[in-house]
Short mmCIF file of C-alpha atoms in Angstrom, two decimals:
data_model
loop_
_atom_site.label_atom_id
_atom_site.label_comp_id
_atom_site.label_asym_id
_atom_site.label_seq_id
_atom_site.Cartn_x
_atom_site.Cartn_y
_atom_site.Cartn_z
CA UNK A 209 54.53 -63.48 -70.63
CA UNK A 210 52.83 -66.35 -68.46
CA UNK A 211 52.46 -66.10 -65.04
CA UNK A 212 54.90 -68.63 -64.01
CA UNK A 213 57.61 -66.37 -66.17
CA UNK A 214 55.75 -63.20 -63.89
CA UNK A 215 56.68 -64.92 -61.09
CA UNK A 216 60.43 -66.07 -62.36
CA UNK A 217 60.84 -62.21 -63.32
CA UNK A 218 59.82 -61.14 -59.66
CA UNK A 219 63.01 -62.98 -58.09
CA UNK A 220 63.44 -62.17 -54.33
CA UNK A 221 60.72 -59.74 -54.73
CA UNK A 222 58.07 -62.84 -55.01
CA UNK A 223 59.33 -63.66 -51.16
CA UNK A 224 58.16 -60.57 -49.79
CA UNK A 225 55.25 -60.86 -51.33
CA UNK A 226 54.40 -64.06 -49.78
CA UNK A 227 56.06 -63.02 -46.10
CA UNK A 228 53.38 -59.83 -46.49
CA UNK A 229 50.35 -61.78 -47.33
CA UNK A 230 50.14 -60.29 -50.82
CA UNK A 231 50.35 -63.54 -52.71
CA UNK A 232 48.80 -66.55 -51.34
CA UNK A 233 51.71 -69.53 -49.87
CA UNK A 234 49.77 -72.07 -51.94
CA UNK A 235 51.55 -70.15 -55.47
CA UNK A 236 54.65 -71.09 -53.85
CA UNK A 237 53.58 -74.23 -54.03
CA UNK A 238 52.44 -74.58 -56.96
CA UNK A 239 55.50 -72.79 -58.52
CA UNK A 240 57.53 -75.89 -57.19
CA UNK A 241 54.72 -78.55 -58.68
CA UNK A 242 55.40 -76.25 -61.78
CA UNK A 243 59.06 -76.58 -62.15
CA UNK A 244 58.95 -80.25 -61.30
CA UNK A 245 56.18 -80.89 -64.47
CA UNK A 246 58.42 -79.06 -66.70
CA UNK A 247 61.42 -81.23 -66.00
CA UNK A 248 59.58 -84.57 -66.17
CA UNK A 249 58.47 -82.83 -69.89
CA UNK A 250 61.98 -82.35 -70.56
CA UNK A 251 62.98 -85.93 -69.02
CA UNK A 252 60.22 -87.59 -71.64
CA UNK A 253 61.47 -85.33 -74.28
CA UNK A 254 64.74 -86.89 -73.80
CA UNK A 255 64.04 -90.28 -73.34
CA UNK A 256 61.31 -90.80 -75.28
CA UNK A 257 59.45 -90.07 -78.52
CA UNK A 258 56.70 -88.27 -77.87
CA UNK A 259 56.24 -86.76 -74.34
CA UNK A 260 52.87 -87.15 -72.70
CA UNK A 261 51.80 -84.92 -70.73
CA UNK A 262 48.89 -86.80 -68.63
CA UNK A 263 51.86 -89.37 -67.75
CA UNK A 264 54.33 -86.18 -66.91
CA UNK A 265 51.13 -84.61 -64.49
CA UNK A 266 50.63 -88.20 -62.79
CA UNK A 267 54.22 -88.41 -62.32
CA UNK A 268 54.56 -85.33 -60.68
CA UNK A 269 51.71 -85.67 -58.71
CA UNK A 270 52.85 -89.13 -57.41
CA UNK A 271 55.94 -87.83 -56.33
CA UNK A 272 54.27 -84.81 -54.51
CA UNK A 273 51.14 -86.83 -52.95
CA UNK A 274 48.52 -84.44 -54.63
CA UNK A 275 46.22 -85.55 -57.16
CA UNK A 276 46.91 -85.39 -60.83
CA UNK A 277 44.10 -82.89 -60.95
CA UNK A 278 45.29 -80.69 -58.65
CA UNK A 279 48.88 -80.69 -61.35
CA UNK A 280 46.28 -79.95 -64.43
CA UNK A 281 45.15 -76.91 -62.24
CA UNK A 282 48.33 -75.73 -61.52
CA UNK A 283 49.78 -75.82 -65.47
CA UNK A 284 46.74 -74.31 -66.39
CA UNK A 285 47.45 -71.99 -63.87
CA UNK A 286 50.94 -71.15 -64.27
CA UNK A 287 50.70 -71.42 -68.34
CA UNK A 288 47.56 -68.75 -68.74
CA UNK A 289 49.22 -65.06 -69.66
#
């Protein structure tokens, strides 16, 4: 289990973690940055032949305004078990 599906499995749980200062707001964050990677993955998958995922991070990150580095950080984040 990654952390992202830690998080998923925590449901309302994961808010009351964040409201007590247990988990940092920036995960929150990220957990949204996340989700919208993995449907740009599954948009490309759709669409196109091979999906990329530098173009899926930059996408993301453009729609966001953070940098595509800060995307990399968060699926390496959110994909490590």
């Amino acid at each position: 289990m990654n952390r992202y599906e830690t998080i998923i499995s925590l449901g309302e749980a994961f808010m009351k973690l964040i409201n007590k200062g247990l988990i940092p707001i920036h995960i929150l964050d990220w957990k949204v940055y996340y989700e919208a990677y993995v449907e740009e993955m599954e948009y490309q998958k759709k669409y196109f032949n091979k999906p990329k995922k530098t173009s899926a991070a930059g996408i993301t990150a453009e729609k966001y305004k953070v940098t595509e580095r800060t995307i990399f950080n968060v699926i390496a984040f959110m994909e490590n078990k």
